[in-house]
Short mmCIF file of C-alpha atoms in Angstrom, two decimals:
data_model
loop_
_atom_site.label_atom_id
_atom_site.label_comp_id
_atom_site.label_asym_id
_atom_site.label_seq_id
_atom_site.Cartn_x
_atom_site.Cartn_y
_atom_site.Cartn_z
CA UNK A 1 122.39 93.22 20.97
CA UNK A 2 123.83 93.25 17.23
CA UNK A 3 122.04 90.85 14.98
CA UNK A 4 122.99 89.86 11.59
CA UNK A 5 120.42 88.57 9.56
CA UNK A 6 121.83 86.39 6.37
CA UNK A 7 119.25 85.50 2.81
CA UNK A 8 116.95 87.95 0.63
CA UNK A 9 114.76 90.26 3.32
CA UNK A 10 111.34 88.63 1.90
CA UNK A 11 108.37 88.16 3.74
CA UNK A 12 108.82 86.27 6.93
CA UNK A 13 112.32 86.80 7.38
CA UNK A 14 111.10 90.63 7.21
CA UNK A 15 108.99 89.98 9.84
CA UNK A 16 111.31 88.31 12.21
CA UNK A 17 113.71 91.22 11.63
CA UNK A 18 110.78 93.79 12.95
CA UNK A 19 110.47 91.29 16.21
CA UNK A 20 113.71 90.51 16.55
CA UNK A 21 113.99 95.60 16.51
CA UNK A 22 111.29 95.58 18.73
CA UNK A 23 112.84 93.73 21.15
CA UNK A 24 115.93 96.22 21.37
CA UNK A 25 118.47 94.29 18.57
CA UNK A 26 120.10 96.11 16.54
CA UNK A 27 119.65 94.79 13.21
CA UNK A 28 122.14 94.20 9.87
CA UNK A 29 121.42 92.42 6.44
CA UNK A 30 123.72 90.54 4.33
CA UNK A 31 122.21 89.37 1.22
CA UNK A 32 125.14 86.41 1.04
CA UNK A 33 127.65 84.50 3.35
CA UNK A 34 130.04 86.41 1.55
CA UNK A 35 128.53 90.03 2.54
CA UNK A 36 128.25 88.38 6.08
CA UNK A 37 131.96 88.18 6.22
CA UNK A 38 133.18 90.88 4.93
CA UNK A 39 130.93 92.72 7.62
CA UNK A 40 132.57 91.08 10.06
CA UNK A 41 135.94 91.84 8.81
CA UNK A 42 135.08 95.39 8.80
CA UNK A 43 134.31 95.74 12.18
CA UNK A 44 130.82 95.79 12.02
CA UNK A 45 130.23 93.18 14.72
CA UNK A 46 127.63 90.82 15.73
CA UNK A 47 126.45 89.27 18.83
CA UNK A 48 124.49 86.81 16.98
CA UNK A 49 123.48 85.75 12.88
CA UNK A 50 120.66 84.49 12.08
CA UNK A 51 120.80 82.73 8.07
CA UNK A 52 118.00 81.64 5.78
CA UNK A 53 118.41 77.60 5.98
CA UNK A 54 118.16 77.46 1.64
CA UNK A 55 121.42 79.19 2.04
CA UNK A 56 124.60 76.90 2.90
CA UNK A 57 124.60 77.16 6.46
CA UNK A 58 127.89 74.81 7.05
CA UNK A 59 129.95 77.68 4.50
CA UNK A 60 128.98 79.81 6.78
CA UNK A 61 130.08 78.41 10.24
CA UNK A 62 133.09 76.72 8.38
CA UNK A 63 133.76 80.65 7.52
CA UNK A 64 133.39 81.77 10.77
CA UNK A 65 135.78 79.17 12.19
CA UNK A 66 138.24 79.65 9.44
CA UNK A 67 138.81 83.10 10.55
CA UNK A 68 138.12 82.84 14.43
CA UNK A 69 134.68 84.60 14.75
CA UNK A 70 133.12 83.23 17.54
CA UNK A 71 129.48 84.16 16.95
CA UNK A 72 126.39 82.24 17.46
CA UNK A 73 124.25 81.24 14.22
CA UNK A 74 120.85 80.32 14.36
CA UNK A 75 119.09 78.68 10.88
CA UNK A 76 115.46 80.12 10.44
CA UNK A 77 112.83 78.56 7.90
CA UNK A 78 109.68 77.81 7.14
CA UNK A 79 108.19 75.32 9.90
CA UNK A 80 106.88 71.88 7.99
CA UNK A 81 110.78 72.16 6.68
CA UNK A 82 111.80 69.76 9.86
CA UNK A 83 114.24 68.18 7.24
CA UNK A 84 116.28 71.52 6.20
CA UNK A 85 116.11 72.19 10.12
CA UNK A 86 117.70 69.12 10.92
CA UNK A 87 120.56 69.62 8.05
CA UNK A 88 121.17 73.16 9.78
CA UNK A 89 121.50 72.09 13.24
CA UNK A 90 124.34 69.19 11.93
CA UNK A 91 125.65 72.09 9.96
CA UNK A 92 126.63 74.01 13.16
CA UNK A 93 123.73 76.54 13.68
CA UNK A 94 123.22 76.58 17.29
CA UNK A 95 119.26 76.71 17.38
CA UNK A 96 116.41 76.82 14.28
CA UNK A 97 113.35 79.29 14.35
CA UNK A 98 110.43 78.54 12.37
CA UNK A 99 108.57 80.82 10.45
CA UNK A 100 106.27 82.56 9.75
CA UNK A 101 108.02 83.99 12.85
CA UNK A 102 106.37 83.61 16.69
CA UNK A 103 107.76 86.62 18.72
CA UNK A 104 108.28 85.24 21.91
CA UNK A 105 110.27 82.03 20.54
CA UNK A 106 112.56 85.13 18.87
CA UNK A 107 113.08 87.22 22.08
CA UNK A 108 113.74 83.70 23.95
CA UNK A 109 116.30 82.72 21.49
CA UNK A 110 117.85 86.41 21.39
CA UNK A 111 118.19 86.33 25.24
CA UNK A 112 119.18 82.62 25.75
CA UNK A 113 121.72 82.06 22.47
CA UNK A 114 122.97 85.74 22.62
CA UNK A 115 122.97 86.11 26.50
CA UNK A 116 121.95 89.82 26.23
CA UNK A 117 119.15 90.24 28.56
CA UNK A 118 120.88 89.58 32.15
CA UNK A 119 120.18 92.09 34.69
CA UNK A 120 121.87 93.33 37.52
CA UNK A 121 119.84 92.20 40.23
CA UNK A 122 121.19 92.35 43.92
CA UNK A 123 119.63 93.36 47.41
CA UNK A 124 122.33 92.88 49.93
CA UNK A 125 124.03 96.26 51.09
CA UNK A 126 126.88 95.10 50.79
CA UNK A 127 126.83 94.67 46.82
CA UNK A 128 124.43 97.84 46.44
CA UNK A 129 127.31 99.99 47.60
CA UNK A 130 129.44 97.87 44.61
CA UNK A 131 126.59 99.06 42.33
CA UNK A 132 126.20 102.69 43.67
CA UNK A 133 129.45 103.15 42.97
CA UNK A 134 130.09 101.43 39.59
CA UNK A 135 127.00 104.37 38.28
CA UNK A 136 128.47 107.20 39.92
CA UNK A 137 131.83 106.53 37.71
CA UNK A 138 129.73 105.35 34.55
CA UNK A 139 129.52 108.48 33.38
CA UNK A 140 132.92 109.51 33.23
CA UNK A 141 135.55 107.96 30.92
CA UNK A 142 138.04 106.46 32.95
CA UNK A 143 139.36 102.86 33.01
CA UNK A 144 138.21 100.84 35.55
CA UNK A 145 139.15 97.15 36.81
CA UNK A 146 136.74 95.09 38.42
CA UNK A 147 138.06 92.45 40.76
CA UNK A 148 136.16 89.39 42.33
CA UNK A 149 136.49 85.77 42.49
CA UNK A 150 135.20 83.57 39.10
CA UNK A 151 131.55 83.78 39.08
CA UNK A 152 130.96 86.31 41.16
CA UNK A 153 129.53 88.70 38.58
CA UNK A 154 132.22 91.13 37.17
CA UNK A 155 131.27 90.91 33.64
CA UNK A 156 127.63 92.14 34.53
CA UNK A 157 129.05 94.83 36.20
CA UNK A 158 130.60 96.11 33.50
CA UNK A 159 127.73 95.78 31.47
CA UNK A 160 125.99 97.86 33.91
CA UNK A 161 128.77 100.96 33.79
CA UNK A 162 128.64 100.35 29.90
CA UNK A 163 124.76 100.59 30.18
CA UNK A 164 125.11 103.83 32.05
CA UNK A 165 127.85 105.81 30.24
CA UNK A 166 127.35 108.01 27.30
CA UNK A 167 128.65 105.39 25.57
CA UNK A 168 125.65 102.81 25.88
CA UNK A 169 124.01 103.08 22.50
CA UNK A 170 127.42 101.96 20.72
CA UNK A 171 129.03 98.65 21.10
CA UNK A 172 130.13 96.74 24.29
CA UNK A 173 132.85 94.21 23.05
CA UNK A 174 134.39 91.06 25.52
CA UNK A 175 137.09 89.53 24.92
CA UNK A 176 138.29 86.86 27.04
CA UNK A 177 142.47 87.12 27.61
CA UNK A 178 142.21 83.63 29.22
CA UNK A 179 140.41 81.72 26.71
CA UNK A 180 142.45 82.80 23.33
CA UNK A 181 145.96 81.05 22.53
CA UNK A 182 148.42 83.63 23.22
CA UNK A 183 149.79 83.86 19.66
CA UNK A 184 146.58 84.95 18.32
CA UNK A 185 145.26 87.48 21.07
CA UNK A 186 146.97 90.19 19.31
CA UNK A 187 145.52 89.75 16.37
CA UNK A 188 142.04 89.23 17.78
CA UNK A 189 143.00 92.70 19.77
CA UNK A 190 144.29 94.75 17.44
CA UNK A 191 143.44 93.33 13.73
CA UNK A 192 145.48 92.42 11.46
CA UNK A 193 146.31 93.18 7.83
CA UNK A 194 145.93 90.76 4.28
CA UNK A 195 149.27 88.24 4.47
CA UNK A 196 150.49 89.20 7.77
CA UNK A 197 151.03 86.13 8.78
CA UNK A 198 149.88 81.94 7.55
CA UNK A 199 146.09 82.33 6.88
CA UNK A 200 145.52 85.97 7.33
CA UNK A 201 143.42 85.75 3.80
CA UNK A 202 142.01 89.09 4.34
CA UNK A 203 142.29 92.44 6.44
CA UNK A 204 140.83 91.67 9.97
CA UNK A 205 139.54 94.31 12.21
CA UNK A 206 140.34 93.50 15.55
CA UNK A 207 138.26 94.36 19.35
CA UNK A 208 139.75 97.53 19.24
CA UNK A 209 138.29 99.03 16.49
CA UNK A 210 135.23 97.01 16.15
CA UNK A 211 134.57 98.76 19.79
CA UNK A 212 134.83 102.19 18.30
CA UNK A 213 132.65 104.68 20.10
CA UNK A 214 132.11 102.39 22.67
CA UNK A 215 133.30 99.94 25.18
CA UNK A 216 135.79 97.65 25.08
CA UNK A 217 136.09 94.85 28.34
CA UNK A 218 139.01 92.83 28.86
CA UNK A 219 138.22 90.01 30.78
CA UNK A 220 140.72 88.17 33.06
CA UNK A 221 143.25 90.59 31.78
CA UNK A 222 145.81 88.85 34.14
CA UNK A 223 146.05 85.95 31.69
CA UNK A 224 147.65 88.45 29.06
CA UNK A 225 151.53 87.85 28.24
CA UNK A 226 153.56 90.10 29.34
CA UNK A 227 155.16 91.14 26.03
CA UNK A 228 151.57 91.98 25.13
CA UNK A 229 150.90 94.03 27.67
CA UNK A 230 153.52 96.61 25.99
CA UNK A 231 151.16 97.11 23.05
CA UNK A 232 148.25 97.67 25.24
CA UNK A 233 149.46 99.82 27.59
CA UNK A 234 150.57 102.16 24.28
CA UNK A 235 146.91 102.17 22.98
CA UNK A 236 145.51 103.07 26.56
CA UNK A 237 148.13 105.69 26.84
CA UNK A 238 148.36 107.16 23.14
CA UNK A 239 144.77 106.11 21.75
CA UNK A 240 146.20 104.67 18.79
CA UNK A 241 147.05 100.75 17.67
CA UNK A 242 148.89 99.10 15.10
CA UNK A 243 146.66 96.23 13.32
CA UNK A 244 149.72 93.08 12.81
CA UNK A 245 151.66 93.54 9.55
CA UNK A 246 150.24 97.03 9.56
CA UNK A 247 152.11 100.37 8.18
CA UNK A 248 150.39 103.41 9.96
CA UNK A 249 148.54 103.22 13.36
CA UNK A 250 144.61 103.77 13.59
CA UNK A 251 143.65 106.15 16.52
CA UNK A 252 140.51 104.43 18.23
CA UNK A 253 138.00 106.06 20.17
CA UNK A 254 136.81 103.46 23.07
CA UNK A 255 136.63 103.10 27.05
CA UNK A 256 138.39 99.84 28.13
CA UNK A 257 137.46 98.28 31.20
CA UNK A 258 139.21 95.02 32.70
CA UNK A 259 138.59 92.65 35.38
CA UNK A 260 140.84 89.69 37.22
CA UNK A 261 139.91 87.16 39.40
CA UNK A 262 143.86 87.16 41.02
CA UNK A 263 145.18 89.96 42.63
CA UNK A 264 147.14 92.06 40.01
CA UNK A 265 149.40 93.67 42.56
CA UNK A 266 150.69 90.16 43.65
CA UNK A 267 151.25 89.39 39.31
CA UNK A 268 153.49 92.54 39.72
CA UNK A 269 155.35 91.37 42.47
CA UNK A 270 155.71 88.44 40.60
CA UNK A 271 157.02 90.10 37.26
CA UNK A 272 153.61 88.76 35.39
CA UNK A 273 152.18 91.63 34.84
CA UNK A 274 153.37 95.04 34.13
CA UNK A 275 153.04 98.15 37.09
CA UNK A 276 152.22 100.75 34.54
CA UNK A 277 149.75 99.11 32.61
CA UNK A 278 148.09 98.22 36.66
CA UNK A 279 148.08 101.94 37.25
CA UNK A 280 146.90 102.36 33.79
CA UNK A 281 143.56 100.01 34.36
CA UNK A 282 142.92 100.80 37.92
CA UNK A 283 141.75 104.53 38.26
CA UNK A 284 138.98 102.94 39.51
CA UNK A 285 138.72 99.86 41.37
CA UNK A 286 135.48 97.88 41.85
CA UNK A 287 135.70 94.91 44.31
CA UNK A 288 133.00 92.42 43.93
CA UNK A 289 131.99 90.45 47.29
CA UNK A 290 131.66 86.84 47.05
CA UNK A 291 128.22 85.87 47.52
CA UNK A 292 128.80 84.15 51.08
CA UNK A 293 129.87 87.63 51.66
CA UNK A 294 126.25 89.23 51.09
CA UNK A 295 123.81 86.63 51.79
CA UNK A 296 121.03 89.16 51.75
CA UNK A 297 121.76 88.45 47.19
CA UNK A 298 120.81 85.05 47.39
CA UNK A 299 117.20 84.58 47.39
CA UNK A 300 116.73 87.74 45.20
CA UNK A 301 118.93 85.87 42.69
CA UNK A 302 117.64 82.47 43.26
CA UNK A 303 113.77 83.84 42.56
CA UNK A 304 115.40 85.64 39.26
CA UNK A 305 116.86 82.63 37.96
CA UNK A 306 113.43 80.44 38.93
CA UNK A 307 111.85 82.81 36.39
CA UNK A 308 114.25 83.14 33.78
CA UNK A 309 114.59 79.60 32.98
CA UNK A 310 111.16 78.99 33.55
CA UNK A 311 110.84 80.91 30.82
CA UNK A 312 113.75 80.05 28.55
CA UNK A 313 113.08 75.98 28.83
CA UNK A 314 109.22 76.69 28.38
CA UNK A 315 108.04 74.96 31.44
CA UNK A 316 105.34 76.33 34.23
CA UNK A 317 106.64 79.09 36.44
CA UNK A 318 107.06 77.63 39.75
CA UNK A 319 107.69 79.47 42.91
CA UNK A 320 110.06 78.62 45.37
CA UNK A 321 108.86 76.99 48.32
CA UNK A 322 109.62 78.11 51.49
CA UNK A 323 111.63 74.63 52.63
CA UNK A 324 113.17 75.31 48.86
CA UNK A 325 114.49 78.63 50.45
CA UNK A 326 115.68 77.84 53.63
CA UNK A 327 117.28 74.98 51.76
CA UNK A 328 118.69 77.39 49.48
CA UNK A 329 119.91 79.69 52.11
CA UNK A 330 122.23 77.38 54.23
CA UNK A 331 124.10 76.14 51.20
CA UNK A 332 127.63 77.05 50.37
CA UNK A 333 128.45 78.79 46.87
CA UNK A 334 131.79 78.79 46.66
CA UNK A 335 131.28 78.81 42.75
CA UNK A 336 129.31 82.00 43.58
CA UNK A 337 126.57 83.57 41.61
CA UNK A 338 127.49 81.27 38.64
CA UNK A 339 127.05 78.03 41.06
CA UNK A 340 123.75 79.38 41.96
CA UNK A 341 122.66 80.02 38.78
CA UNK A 342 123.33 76.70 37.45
CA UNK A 343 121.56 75.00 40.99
CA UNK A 344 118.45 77.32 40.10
CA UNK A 345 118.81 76.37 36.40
CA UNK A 346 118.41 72.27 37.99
CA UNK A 347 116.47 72.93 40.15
CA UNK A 348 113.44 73.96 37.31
CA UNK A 349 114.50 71.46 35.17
CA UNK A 350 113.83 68.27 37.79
CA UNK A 351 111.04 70.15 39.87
CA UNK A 352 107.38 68.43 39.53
CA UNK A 353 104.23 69.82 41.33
CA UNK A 354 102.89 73.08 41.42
CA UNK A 355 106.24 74.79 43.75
CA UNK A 356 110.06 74.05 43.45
CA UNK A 357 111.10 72.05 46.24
CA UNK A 358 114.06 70.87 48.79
CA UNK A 359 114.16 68.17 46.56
CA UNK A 360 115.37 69.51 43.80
CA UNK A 361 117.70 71.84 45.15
CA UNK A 362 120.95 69.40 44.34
CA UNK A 363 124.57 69.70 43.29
CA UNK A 364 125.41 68.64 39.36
CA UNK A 365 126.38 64.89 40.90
CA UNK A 366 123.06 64.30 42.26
CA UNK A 367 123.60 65.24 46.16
CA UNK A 368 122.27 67.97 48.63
CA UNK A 369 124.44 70.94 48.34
CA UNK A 370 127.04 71.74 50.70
CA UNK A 371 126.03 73.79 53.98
CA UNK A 372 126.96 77.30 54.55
CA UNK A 373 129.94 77.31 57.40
CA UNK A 374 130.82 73.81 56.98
CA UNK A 375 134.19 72.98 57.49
CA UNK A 376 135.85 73.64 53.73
CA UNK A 377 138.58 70.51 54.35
CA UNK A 378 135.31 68.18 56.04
CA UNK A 379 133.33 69.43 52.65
CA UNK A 380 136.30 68.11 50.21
CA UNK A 381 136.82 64.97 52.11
CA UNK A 382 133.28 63.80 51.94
CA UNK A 383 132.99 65.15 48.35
CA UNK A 384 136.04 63.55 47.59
CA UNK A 385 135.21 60.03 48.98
CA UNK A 386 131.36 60.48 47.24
CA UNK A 387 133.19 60.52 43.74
CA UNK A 388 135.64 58.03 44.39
CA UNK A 389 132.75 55.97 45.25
CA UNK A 390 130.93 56.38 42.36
CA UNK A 391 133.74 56.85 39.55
CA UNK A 392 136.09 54.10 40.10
CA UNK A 393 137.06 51.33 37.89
CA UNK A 394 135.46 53.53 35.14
CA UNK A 395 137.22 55.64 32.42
CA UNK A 396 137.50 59.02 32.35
CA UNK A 397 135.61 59.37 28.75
CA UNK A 398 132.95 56.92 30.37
CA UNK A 399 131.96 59.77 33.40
CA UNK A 400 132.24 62.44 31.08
CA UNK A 401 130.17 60.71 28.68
CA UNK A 402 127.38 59.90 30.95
CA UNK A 403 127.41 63.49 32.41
CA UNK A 404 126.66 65.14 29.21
CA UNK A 405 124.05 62.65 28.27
CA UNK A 406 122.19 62.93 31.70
CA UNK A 407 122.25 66.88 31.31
CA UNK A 408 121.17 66.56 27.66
CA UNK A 409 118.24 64.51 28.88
CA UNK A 410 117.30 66.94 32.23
CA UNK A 411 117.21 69.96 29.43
CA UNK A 412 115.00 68.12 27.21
CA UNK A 413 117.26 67.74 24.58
CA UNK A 414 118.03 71.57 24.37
CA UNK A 415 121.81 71.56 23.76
CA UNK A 416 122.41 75.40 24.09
CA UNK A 417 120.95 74.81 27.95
CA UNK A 418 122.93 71.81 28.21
CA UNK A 419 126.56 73.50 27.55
CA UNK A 420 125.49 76.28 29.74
CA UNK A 421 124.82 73.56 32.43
CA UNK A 422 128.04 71.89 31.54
CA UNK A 423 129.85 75.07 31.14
CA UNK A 424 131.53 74.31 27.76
CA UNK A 425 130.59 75.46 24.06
CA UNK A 426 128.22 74.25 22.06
CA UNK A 427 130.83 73.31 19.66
CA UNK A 428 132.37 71.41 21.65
CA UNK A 429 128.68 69.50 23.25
CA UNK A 430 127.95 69.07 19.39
CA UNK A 431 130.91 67.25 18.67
CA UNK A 432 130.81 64.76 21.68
CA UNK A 433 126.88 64.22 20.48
CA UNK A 434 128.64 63.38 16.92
CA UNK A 435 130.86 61.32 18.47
CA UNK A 436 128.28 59.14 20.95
CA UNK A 437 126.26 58.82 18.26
CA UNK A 438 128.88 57.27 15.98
CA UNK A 439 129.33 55.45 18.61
CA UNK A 440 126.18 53.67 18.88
CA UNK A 441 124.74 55.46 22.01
CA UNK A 442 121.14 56.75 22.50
CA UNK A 443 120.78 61.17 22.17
CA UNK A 444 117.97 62.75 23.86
CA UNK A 445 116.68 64.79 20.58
CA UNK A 446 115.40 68.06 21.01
CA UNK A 447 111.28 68.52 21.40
CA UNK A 448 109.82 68.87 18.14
CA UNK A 449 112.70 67.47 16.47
CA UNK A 450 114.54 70.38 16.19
CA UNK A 451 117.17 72.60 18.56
CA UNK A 452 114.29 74.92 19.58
CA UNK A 453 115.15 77.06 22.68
#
């Protein structure tokens, strides 16, 4: 994980930068929001930033949204400063660490804020011939395009090639084709160049390059436009790209990997995506199974995900009980791995006793989960008429509203935990919370007073 580290290296902020080394970060300094930016211009990328909270914390996520970095910032200070914590949380850090530093609150906030530290874990033979085969082509440098349904686990797969090439000690970049507006992909692609276009205020250097020596993913490729596909498949064919409003190309040196949750022989078909660029990606092809497809996965992830949130939310590990896993077993997933994940991540959250149990094991409205094999049209009728039941003659922004405070108050006023629950930014959680509390309504605040992890 690259961490960039913000304020004069004094004291305890050199301290957390030794923790934050130890536990495998890679670690740059930036004396000033300035340096921080220009660093990020350059290419040198980040996968988190951690700033002093006496510098101006708001400059520097106003900065970073200015110019369309999406990186995570976490405020660090000394700990009777509950104030200054406060100030940076409204500012738009993420999460506050107080110092003098405490290791373990460091390596939880690197693994839950930067989402580095997910692991591969599967049992089912099914999936372990996925996995045999994604590290038998790791080592080579050919493309390769992972296909599975949403949630079923592609991007960790290519983390795991990435992890097993000879690339693995230089960057992994992701950048998600789906979730940028078309007329800026390019530029977050390829860079771009000082006045190339209305607030291009400074060279950019874009995925491509910042990926240099290493690995470059492309996630839900399929949601590319097709004009943009052109200029991609020229930089997978001739290893060179042109940075917008740039004069010369820049040869780049990187192994690009893709996934797609459609099937990109159908997007062909239907003139969406190009054939070339398809043979281009797919030298390899790596089908994930849905997880109803290897059922022998489920428990091994469900125990995982007990323990890693556990963990991350601070609470007492509690092992699954055996009516928990039968429970567990005979549900449906058809949010795969994800929907799991997110059950397990309830599931610790409203356990009490010394074991998870049955009890907890619930779907995010509140109801036992869906059995395996029931009839799919039986499962959205009943669904259906359970929502209707319970939503109507209310407003949309009234359900919404009450779902994010409920999760808010399950995660114990964590808000990083509660957008992963919710499955939307934090940005986007923080300004609801501004706008419910404008709005008069009562905000479970974080323990300790701050956004601790």
């Amino acid at each position: 994980m690259r961490l960039t580290i913000v304020g004069q290296l004094k004291g305890q902020l050199t301290a957390a930068t030794r923790i934050a080394m130890d536990r495998g970060a890679a670690v740059t300094h930036a004396e000033t929001i300035d340096q921080a930016m220009r660093s990020l211009r350059a290419g040198r990328g980040a996968d988190l930033i951690m700033i002093d909270v006496a510098l101006p914390v708001r400059e520097l996520t106003e900065a970073l949204k200015a110019e369309r970095f999406h990186v995570p910032v976490v405020a660090c200070g000394v700990d009777n400063d509950a104030r200054a914590a406060v100030a940076a949380i409204q500012s738009g850090a993420q999460e506050y660490i107080p110092l003098p530093p405490d290791p373990e609150l460091i390596a939880a906030v690197l693994a839950a804020v930067a989402d580095d530290a997910r692991d591969l874990v599967f049992r089912d033979p099914v999936m372990a011939s996925v996995v045999q085969l994604a590290t038998q082509v790791a080592a080579s440098s050919a493309s390769v395009l992972i296909t599975g349904e949403s949630g079923s686990g592609k991007e960790m797969l290519a983390r795991h090639i990435h992890a097993r090439s000879p690339r693995a000690a230089k960057p992994f970049v992701s950048v998600n084709c789906a979730a940028i507006p078309e007329q800026l992909l390019e530029s977050e692609l390829f860079g771009h160049e000082k006045g190339a276009f209305t607030g291009a205020s400074a060279r950019r250097i874009g995925k491509f390059e910042e990926a240099s020596g290493g690995t470059l993913l492309l996630d839900e490729i399929s949601e590319m436009d097709v004009r943009l596909q052109a200029k991609l498949l020229r930089a997978l064919q001739e290893r060179v790209i042109d940075r917008v409003g740039g004069a010369k190309p820049v040869p780049v040196d990187i192994r690009v990997l893709a996934t797609s949750n459609r099937v990109l022989a159908d997007e062909v078909r239907r003139g969406t995506f190009r054939e070339d660029l398809l043979y281009r990606l797919n030298v390899v092809t790596l089908k994930i199974p849905p997880l109803r497809q290897r059922p022998g996965d489920i428990l091994e992830l469900a125990t995982h995900f007990a323990k890693k949130y556990a963990q991350l939310n601070g609470v007492g590990m509690r092992p699954l009980s055996a009516s928990a896993r039968t429970e567990i077993v005979r549900c449906a997933f058809p949010g795969n791995v994800r929907e799991l994940e997110n059950m397990i991540h309830r599931a610790v959250l409203l356990a009490s006793g010394p074991e998870i149990g049955p009890e907890a094991i619930l779907s995010p409205e509140g109801a036992p989960m869906a059995p395996r094999g029931a009839d799919p049209a039986s499962r959205a009728a009943e669904a259906a008429e359970t929502i209707t039941r319970n939503f109507v003659g209310r407003t949309v922004a009234d359900v919404e509203r009450e779902l994010i405070l409920d999760t808010l108050g399950h995660t114990l006023g964590n808000r990083t935990h509660a957008a992963n629950i919710l499955g939307i930014s934090i940005r986007t959680l923080r300004n609801k919370l501004n706008q419910y509390d404008d709005e008069g309504f009562a905000i479970t605040p974080p323990q300790g007073g701050v956004a601790a992890a």
